[in-house]
Amino acid sequence: MKKNILIFKFPFQSCYGGGERHLISLVNELQQINFNFYLVTSCNVLVEQFNKRNWPVKKIWSAPEPVAKWSIILFPLLGLPMFLILVYFLFYYRLAKNVKGVYCISLTEKILITLPARMLGLKVFWSEHVGFQRWLTLNPLRIFYRFYSRYAKIIVVSQALKEQLIKLGVNASNIHIIYNGFDFSYYQSLLKKPKTQTKNQFVIGSIGRLEKEKGVDCLFMAVKKALTIVPKLNLIIVGEGSERKRLEWLSKNLQIDRLTQFVGFQKEPAAWIRNFDIFVLPSVGRESFGNVLVEALALERPAIASRIEGTPEIIKTDQTGILVQPGNSDELAQAIIYLYQNPDTAKQLGLNGRAFVEQNFPKERMVASYFQLFQNI
């Protein structure tokens, strides 16, 4: 008999990123084994994705996730009605659907329903995919996070996140590292396809939400500096976000707009990565793991990434790529130039990277780890 798990997710903003892709992949795999999932959320993106697959989903109103100044101020006022709504759904799914576990993704439900869920006899799991920066370390609600964490099993996607939680006072025995897993047969099929011809251009690519923490402005400055050595450079930016207009202005201001392409959000980013000569992840914050780094290495692309949070667990300098200091455009420019001038080394980094990620981040290992945790509900 399958076991039933209730998923809560009430994010500060709705977007289709690594966390959402991970959740969809996880639910898809575990439903084929021994579990049923029910999603209650305010996230339009996940509602669309679950409806597309005919998975059970309920969209409800939610108080803003208390991770910004204004939403933290409003939380004492909106927290009570939100609490009552969540308790109602806990009772409903406990009685009507016989759920045995609750999987919490956002801060809101972790604070509000962990204790009621435990009182109803449910096992509680917290998922953490984002680094613990000001949104939690300076958040007055962190005392509740720390207190309720003792009643949950916390799943993190990197050793870096586990260490951050321990510094916040969370019991290490409650923290479980489960790296994101990938279906590498998909990337192997892409490798068999010929690359798009680029007329001897040296193509640099970056993929991610166009937000300040992604450091795309640093990449622009590095590209400007590298142009004297890499004259036939072409830069492709995949993704959307609130920073797009400013970044388009910056590319014009730096006079690199003619060689820069903004291609927006792409449902199949790996198809773009296949045509890059090098991949760059210039993040300056919030890079707890770096799914797109794994994708780049799976496609044998030499990668440059900021040395931040979980990226050193994927990029090993001089083995699977190059790490640079976050926000250091000089260092990033030198790394770009080095890979341009040393194509054999760049190729070997790509080959090493593929071998590393296929060994360490297979989907089967991730699914088995979640199965082991959820099986005990």
CSV table of C-alpha atoms in Angstrom, one decimal:
chain,number,residue,atom,x,y,z
A,1,MET,CA,0.0,0.0,0.0
A,2,LYS,CA,1.4,3.4,-1.0
A,3,LYS,CA,2.2,6.0,1.7
A,4,ASN,CA,0.7,9.5,1.3
A,5,ILE,CA,2.7,12.7,1.8
A,6,LEU,CA,1.4,16.3,1.9
A,7,ILE,CA,3.6,19.0,0.4
A,8,PHE,CA,3.4,22.6,1.4
A,9,LYS,CA,5.1,25.4,-0.5
A,10,PHE,CA,4.3,29.1,-0.1
A,11,PRO,CA,7.2,31.0,-1.6
A,12,PHE,CA,7.9,34.7,-1.5
A,13,GLN,CA,7.6,34.7,-5.3
A,14,SER,CA,6.6,32.2,-7.9
A,15,CYS,CA,9.2,31.2,-10.4
A,16,TYR,CA,10.4,28.1,-12.2
A,17,GLY,CA,13.9,27.5,-10.9
A,18,GLY,CA,16.1,24.7,-9.7
A,19,GLY,CA,14.0,24.0,-6.6
A,20,GLU,CA,10.8,23.6,-8.6
A,21,ARG,CA,12.5,21.3,-11.1
A,22,HIS,CA,13.9,19.2,-8.3
A,23,LEU,CA,10.5,18.8,-6.7
A,24,ILE,CA,8.8,17.8,-9.9
A,25,SER,CA,11.6,15.2,-10.6
A,26,LEU,CA,11.4,13.9,-7.0
A,27,VAL,CA,7.6,13.5,-7.1
A,28,ASN,CA,7.7,11.8,-10.5
A,29,GLU,CA,10.2,9.2,-9.4
A,30,LEU,CA,8.8,8.4,-5.9
A,31,GLN,CA,5.2,8.1,-7.2
A,32,GLN,CA,6.4,5.2,-9.3
A,33,ILE,CA,7.7,3.4,-6.2
A,34,ASN,CA,5.7,3.6,-3.1
A,35,PHE,CA,4.3,7.1,-2.5
A,36,ASN,CA,1.4,9.4,-3.3
A,37,PHE,CA,1.9,13.2,-3.0
A,38,TYR,CA,-0.6,16.0,-2.5
A,39,LEU,CA,0.5,19.6,-3.0
A,40,VAL,CA,-1.1,22.7,-1.3
A,41,THR,CA,0.6,25.8,-2.5
A,42,SER,CA,0.3,29.5,-3.6
A,43,CYS,CA,2.9,28.9,-6.3
A,44,ASN,CA,1.4,29.4,-9.7
A,45,VAL,CA,4.3,27.7,-11.4
A,46,LEU,CA,3.9,24.5,-9.4
A,47,VAL,CA,0.1,24.6,-9.8
A,48,GLU,CA,0.6,24.7,-13.6
A,49,GLN,CA,3.2,21.9,-13.6
A,50,PHE,CA,1.2,19.6,-11.3
A,51,ASN,CA,-2.0,20.2,-13.3
A,52,LYS,CA,-0.2,19.4,-16.5
A,53,ARG,CA,0.7,16.0,-15.1
A,54,ASN,CA,-2.7,15.4,-13.4
A,55,TRP,CA,-1.1,15.3,-10.0
A,56,PRO,CA,-3.2,16.3,-7.0
A,57,VAL,CA,-2.8,20.0,-6.2
A,58,LYS,CA,-4.7,22.7,-4.3
A,59,LYS,CA,-4.0,26.4,-4.8
A,60,ILE,CA,-4.8,28.6,-1.8
A,61,TRP,CA,-4.1,32.2,-0.6
A,62,SER,CA,-1.0,32.6,1.5
A,63,ALA,CA,0.5,35.2,3.7
A,64,PRO,CA,3.8,36.5,2.1
A,65,GLU,CA,6.7,34.3,3.1
A,66,PRO,CA,8.4,36.3,6.0
A,67,VAL,CA,11.8,36.7,4.3
A,68,ALA,CA,11.7,40.5,3.5
A,69,LYS,CA,11.3,43.4,5.9
A,70,TRP,CA,7.8,44.2,4.9
A,71,SER,CA,6.6,40.6,5.0
A,72,ILE,CA,8.2,40.0,8.4
A,73,ILE,CA,6.3,43.1,9.7
A,74,LEU,CA,3.0,41.8,8.3
A,75,PHE,CA,3.6,38.3,9.6
A,76,PRO,CA,2.2,38.8,13.1
A,77,LEU,CA,-1.0,40.1,11.5
A,78,LEU,CA,-1.3,37.5,8.7
A,79,GLY,CA,0.3,34.6,10.5
A,80,LEU,CA,-2.9,33.7,12.6
A,81,PRO,CA,-5.3,33.3,9.6
A,82,MET,CA,-2.5,31.5,7.7
A,83,PHE,CA,-2.0,29.2,10.7
A,84,LEU,CA,-5.7,28.4,10.9
A,85,ILE,CA,-5.8,27.7,7.1
A,86,LEU,CA,-2.9,25.3,7.3
A,87,VAL,CA,-4.2,23.5,10.3
A,88,TYR,CA,-7.5,23.0,8.5
A,89,PHE,CA,-5.6,21.4,5.5
A,90,LEU,CA,-3.5,19.3,7.9
A,91,PHE,CA,-6.7,17.8,9.5
A,92,TYR,CA,-8.4,17.4,6.1
A,93,TYR,CA,-5.5,15.5,4.4
A,94,ARG,CA,-4.8,13.5,7.6
A,95,LEU,CA,-8.4,12.3,7.8
A,96,ALA,CA,-9.5,12.2,4.2
A,97,LYS,CA,-6.3,11.1,2.5
A,98,ASN,CA,-4.5,9.3,5.4
A,99,VAL,CA,-1.3,11.3,4.9
A,100,LYS,CA,1.5,10.2,7.1
A,101,GLY,CA,4.1,12.8,6.4
A,102,VAL,CA,4.4,16.6,5.6
A,103,TYR,CA,7.1,18.0,3.3
A,104,CYS,CA,7.7,21.7,4.0
A,105,ILE,CA,9.6,23.8,1.5
A,106,SER,CA,9.0,27.4,2.6
A,107,LEU,CA,9.7,29.2,5.9
A,108,THR,CA,6.0,30.0,6.4
A,109,GLU,CA,4.8,26.4,6.9
A,110,LYS,CA,8.0,25.3,8.7
A,111,ILE,CA,7.2,27.9,11.5
A,112,LEU,CA,3.5,27.5,11.6
A,113,ILE,CA,2.6,23.8,11.2
A,114,THR,CA,5.5,21.7,12.3
A,115,LEU,CA,4.2,21.3,15.9
A,116,PRO,CA,0.6,20.8,14.9
A,117,ALA,CA,1.6,18.2,12.4
A,118,ARG,CA,3.6,16.3,15.0
A,119,MET,CA,0.7,16.5,17.4
A,120,LEU,CA,-1.4,14.8,14.7
A,121,GLY,CA,1.1,12.0,14.5
A,122,LEU,CA,2.7,13.1,11.2
A,123,LYS,CA,6.4,13.0,10.4
A,124,VAL,CA,7.7,16.3,9.3
A,125,PHE,CA,10.4,16.9,6.7
A,126,TRP,CA,11.9,20.3,5.8
A,127,SER,CA,13.6,20.9,2.5
A,128,GLU,CA,16.4,23.5,2.2
A,129,HIS,CA,17.6,24.5,-1.2
A,130,VAL,CA,18.8,28.1,-0.5
A,131,GLY,CA,21.7,29.4,1.5
A,132,PHE,CA,20.9,30.9,4.9
A,133,GLN,CA,21.8,34.5,4.5
A,134,ARG,CA,20.1,37.7,5.8
A,135,TRP,CA,16.6,36.4,5.1
A,136,LEU,CA,17.1,34.0,8.0
A,137,THR,CA,20.3,34.9,9.9
A,138,LEU,CA,18.9,38.4,10.7
A,139,ASN,CA,15.2,37.4,10.7
A,140,PRO,CA,13.6,37.7,14.2
A,141,LEU,CA,11.7,34.5,13.4
A,142,ARG,CA,14.9,32.5,13.3
A,143,ILE,CA,14.3,31.6,17.0
A,144,PHE,CA,11.1,29.8,16.0
A,145,TYR,CA,13.0,28.1,13.1
A,146,ARG,CA,15.7,26.9,15.4
A,147,PHE,CA,13.1,25.7,18.0
A,148,TYR,CA,10.8,23.8,15.6
A,149,SER,CA,13.8,22.3,13.8
A,150,ARG,CA,14.1,19.7,16.6
A,151,TYR,CA,10.8,18.2,15.5
A,152,ALA,CA,11.7,17.8,11.8
A,153,LYS,CA,14.1,15.9,9.6
A,154,ILE,CA,15.9,18.6,7.5
A,155,ILE,CA,17.0,17.7,4.0
A,156,VAL,CA,19.8,19.9,2.6
A,157,VAL,CA,21.4,19.7,-0.9
A,158,SER,CA,25.0,20.4,0.1
A,159,GLN,CA,27.5,20.1,3.0
A,160,ALA,CA,27.8,23.9,2.9
A,161,LEU,CA,24.1,24.2,3.9
A,162,LYS,CA,24.5,21.7,6.7
A,163,GLU,CA,27.4,23.7,8.1
A,164,GLN,CA,25.3,26.9,7.9
A,165,LEU,CA,22.4,25.3,9.8
A,166,ILE,CA,24.7,24.0,12.5
A,167,LYS,CA,26.1,27.5,13.0
A,168,LEU,CA,22.5,28.7,13.4
A,169,GLY,CA,22.1,26.2,16.3
A,170,VAL,CA,20.3,23.4,14.5
A,171,ASN,CA,21.1,19.9,15.8
A,172,ALA,CA,23.4,18.2,13.3
A,173,SER,CA,21.7,14.8,13.9
A,174,ASN,CA,18.5,16.3,12.4
A,175,ILE,CA,20.2,17.3,9.1
A,176,HIS,CA,20.4,14.9,6.2
A,177,ILE,CA,22.5,15.7,3.0
A,178,ILE,CA,20.8,14.5,-0.2
A,179,TYR,CA,22.5,15.9,-3.3
A,180,ASN,CA,20.2,16.6,-6.2
A,181,GLY,CA,20.1,13.8,-8.7
A,182,PHE,CA,20.1,13.9,-12.5
A,183,ASP,CA,19.1,11.6,-15.4
A,184,PHE,CA,22.4,11.5,-17.3
A,185,SER,CA,21.0,9.5,-20.2
A,186,TYR,CA,19.3,12.8,-21.3
A,187,TYR,CA,22.7,14.6,-21.4
A,188,GLN,CA,24.4,11.7,-23.1
A,189,SER,CA,21.8,11.9,-25.9
A,190,LEU,CA,22.5,15.6,-26.3
A,191,LEU,CA,26.2,14.9,-26.6
A,192,LYS,CA,25.5,12.8,-29.6
A,193,LYS,CA,24.0,15.7,-31.5
A,194,PRO,CA,26.3,18.0,-33.4
A,195,LYS,CA,27.0,21.5,-32.0
A,196,THR,CA,25.5,24.5,-33.8
A,197,GLN,CA,28.1,26.2,-36.0
A,198,THR,CA,29.2,29.6,-34.6
A,199,LYS,CA,31.6,30.8,-37.3
A,200,ASN,CA,34.7,30.5,-35.1
A,201,GLN,CA,33.1,32.5,-32.3
A,202,PHE,CA,34.2,31.7,-28.7
A,203,VAL,CA,30.9,31.2,-27.0
A,204,ILE,CA,30.5,32.0,-23.3
A,205,GLY,CA,27.2,31.1,-21.7
A,206,SER,CA,25.5,31.7,-18.4
A,207,ILE,CA,22.1,30.4,-17.2
A,208,GLY,CA,20.1,31.6,-14.3
A,209,ARG,CA,17.5,34.1,-12.9
A,210,LEU,CA,18.5,37.6,-13.8
A,211,GLU,CA,18.7,38.8,-10.2
A,212,LYS,CA,21.5,40.7,-8.3
A,213,GLU,CA,22.8,37.6,-6.5
A,214,LYS,CA,23.5,35.9,-9.8
A,215,GLY,CA,26.4,38.3,-10.5
A,216,VAL,CA,25.8,38.7,-14.3
A,217,ASP,CA,27.1,42.3,-14.1
A,218,CYS,CA,30.5,40.9,-12.9
A,219,LEU,CA,30.5,38.6,-15.9
A,220,PHE,CA,29.9,41.5,-18.2
A,221,MET,CA,32.8,43.4,-16.8
A,222,ALA,CA,35.0,40.3,-17.1
A,223,VAL,CA,34.0,39.9,-20.7
A,224,LYS,CA,34.9,43.5,-21.4
A,225,LYS,CA,38.3,42.9,-20.0
A,226,ALA,CA,38.8,39.6,-21.8
A,227,LEU,CA,38.0,41.1,-25.2
A,228,THR,CA,41.6,42.3,-25.8
A,229,ILE,CA,42.7,38.7,-25.8
A,230,VAL,CA,39.5,36.9,-27.0
A,231,PRO,CA,38.4,39.1,-29.9
A,232,LYS,CA,35.7,36.8,-31.4
A,233,LEU,CA,33.8,36.4,-28.1
A,234,ASN,CA,30.1,35.8,-28.0
A,235,LEU,CA,28.1,35.9,-24.8
A,236,ILE,CA,24.7,34.2,-24.3
A,237,ILE,CA,22.6,34.9,-21.3
A,238,VAL,CA,19.7,32.5,-20.6
A,239,GLY,CA,17.1,33.5,-18.1
A,240,GLU,CA,14.6,36.1,-17.0
A,241,GLY,CA,14.4,38.3,-13.9
A,242,SER,CA,13.9,41.8,-12.5
A,243,GLU,CA,17.5,42.8,-13.5
A,244,ARG,CA,17.1,42.2,-17.2
A,245,LYS,CA,16.6,45.9,-18.2
A,246,ARG,CA,19.5,47.1,-16.1
A,247,LEU,CA,21.7,44.4,-17.5
A,248,GLU,CA,20.7,45.3,-21.1
A,249,TRP,CA,21.6,48.9,-20.2
A,250,LEU,CA,24.9,47.8,-18.7
A,251,SER,CA,25.9,45.8,-21.8
A,252,LYS,CA,25.4,48.9,-23.9
A,253,ASN,CA,27.3,51.0,-21.5
A,254,LEU,CA,30.2,48.6,-21.6
A,255,GLN,CA,29.9,48.4,-25.4
A,256,ILE,CA,29.5,44.7,-25.4
A,257,ASP,CA,25.8,44.7,-26.4
A,258,ARG,CA,26.6,43.6,-30.0
A,259,LEU,CA,28.2,40.4,-28.8
A,260,THR,CA,25.7,39.7,-26.0
A,261,GLN,CA,22.5,37.8,-26.6
A,262,PHE,CA,19.6,37.8,-24.0
A,263,VAL,CA,17.5,34.8,-25.0
A,264,GLY,CA,15.1,34.8,-22.0
A,265,PHE,CA,13.8,31.8,-20.1
A,266,GLN,CA,14.3,28.5,-21.9
A,267,LYS,CA,12.5,25.2,-21.0
A,268,GLU,CA,15.4,23.2,-22.2
A,269,PRO,CA,18.5,25.1,-21.0
A,270,ALA,CA,20.8,22.0,-21.5
A,271,ALA,CA,20.3,22.4,-25.3
A,272,TRP,CA,21.9,25.8,-25.0
A,273,ILE,CA,24.7,24.6,-22.8
A,274,ARG,CA,25.6,22.1,-25.5
A,275,ASN,CA,26.7,24.9,-27.8
A,276,PHE,CA,28.7,26.9,-25.3
A,277,ASP,CA,32.5,26.7,-25.4
A,278,ILE,CA,32.7,27.5,-21.7
A,279,PHE,CA,30.0,27.9,-19.0
A,280,VAL,CA,30.2,30.5,-16.3
A,281,LEU,CA,28.2,30.7,-13.0
A,282,PRO,CA,29.2,34.1,-11.6
A,283,SER,CA,26.9,34.1,-8.5
A,284,VAL,CA,27.6,36.4,-5.6
A,285,GLY,CA,25.0,34.8,-3.3
A,286,ARG,CA,22.4,32.1,-2.9
A,287,GLU,CA,24.1,29.2,-4.7
A,288,SER,CA,23.5,26.4,-2.3
A,289,PHE,CA,24.2,23.7,-4.9
A,290,GLY,CA,24.2,24.7,-8.5
A,291,ASN,CA,22.0,22.4,-10.6
A,292,VAL,CA,23.1,24.1,-13.8
A,293,LEU,CA,26.7,23.5,-13.0
A,294,VAL,CA,26.0,19.7,-12.9
A,295,GLU,CA,24.3,20.1,-16.3
A,296,ALA,CA,27.2,21.9,-17.8
A,297,LEU,CA,29.7,19.3,-16.6
A,298,ALA,CA,27.4,16.5,-17.8
A,299,LEU,CA,27.7,18.0,-21.2
A,300,GLU,CA,31.5,18.2,-21.0
A,301,ARG,CA,31.6,22.0,-20.8
A,302,PRO,CA,34.6,23.5,-19.0
A,303,ALA,CA,33.1,25.6,-16.2
A,304,ILE,CA,34.0,28.6,-14.2
A,305,ALA,CA,32.1,29.3,-11.0
A,306,SER,CA,32.2,31.6,-8.0
A,307,ARG,CA,33.6,30.0,-4.9
A,308,ILE,CA,30.4,30.2,-2.9
A,309,GLU,CA,28.3,27.9,-0.7
A,310,GLY,CA,27.9,24.6,-2.5
A,311,THR,CA,29.8,25.2,-5.7
A,312,PRO,CA,33.1,23.8,-4.4
A,313,GLU,CA,31.3,20.5,-3.9
A,314,ILE,CA,30.9,20.3,-7.7
A,315,ILE,CA,33.8,22.3,-9.1
A,316,LYS,CA,37.2,21.1,-8.1
A,317,THR,CA,39.8,23.6,-9.2
A,318,ASP,CA,42.1,22.2,-12.0
A,319,GLN,CA,40.1,19.0,-12.0
A,320,THR,CA,36.5,19.7,-13.0
A,321,GLY,CA,36.7,23.4,-13.6
A,322,ILE,CA,37.9,26.8,-12.2
A,323,LEU,CA,36.7,28.6,-9.0
A,324,VAL,CA,37.0,32.3,-8.7
A,325,GLN,CA,36.2,34.8,-5.9
A,326,PRO,CA,32.6,36.1,-6.1
A,327,GLY,CA,32.4,39.5,-7.7
A,328,ASN,CA,36.0,39.6,-8.8
A,329,SER,CA,35.8,40.5,-12.5
A,330,ASP,CA,39.6,40.5,-12.9
A,331,GLU,CA,39.9,36.9,-11.7
A,332,LEU,CA,37.0,35.9,-13.8
A,333,ALA,CA,38.4,37.5,-16.9
A,334,GLN,CA,41.7,35.7,-16.4
A,335,ALA,CA,39.9,32.4,-16.1
A,336,ILE,CA,38.1,33.0,-19.3
A,337,ILE,CA,41.3,33.9,-21.1
A,338,TYR,CA,43.1,30.9,-19.7
A,339,LEU,CA,40.5,28.5,-21.0
A,340,TYR,CA,40.5,30.2,-24.4
A,341,GLN,CA,44.3,30.0,-24.7
A,342,ASN,CA,44.4,26.4,-23.4
A,343,PRO,CA,41.8,24.4,-25.4
A,344,ASP,CA,43.2,21.0,-24.5
A,345,THR,CA,43.1,21.8,-20.8
A,346,ALA,CA,39.5,23.1,-21.2
A,347,LYS,CA,38.5,19.9,-23.0
A,348,GLN,CA,40.0,17.7,-20.3
A,349,LEU,CA,38.2,19.7,-17.6
A,350,GLY,CA,35.0,19.0,-19.4
A,351,LEU,CA,35.7,15.3,-19.6
A,352,ASN,CA,36.7,15.1,-15.9
A,353,GLY,CA,33.6,17.0,-15.0
A,354,ARG,CA,31.3,14.6,-16.8
A,355,ALA,CA,32.9,11.6,-15.0
A,356,PHE,CA,32.7,13.4,-11.6
A,357,VAL,CA,29.0,14.3,-11.8
A,358,GLU,CA,27.9,11.0,-13.3
A,359,GLN,CA,29.6,9.2,-10.3
A,360,ASN,CA,28.4,11.6,-7.6
A,361,PHE,CA,25.0,12.9,-8.6
A,362,PRO,CA,22.9,10.1,-10.3
A,363,LYS,CA,19.1,10.4,-9.9
A,364,GLU,CA,19.0,6.8,-8.6
A,365,ARG,CA,21.1,7.7,-5.5
A,366,MET,CA,18.9,10.7,-4.7
A,367,VAL,CA,15.7,8.7,-5.1
A,368,ALA,CA,17.0,5.9,-2.9
A,369,SER,CA,18.0,8.4,-0.2
A,370,TYR,CA,14.5,10.0,-0.1
A,371,PHE,CA,12.9,6.6,-0.2
A,372,GLN,CA,14.8,5.6,2.9
A,373,LEU,CA,13.8,8.8,4.8
A,374,PHE,CA,10.1,8.7,3.7
A,375,GLN,CA,9.7,4.9,4.1
A,376,ASN,CA,9.7,5.3,7.9
A,377,ILE,CA,6.6,7.5,8.1
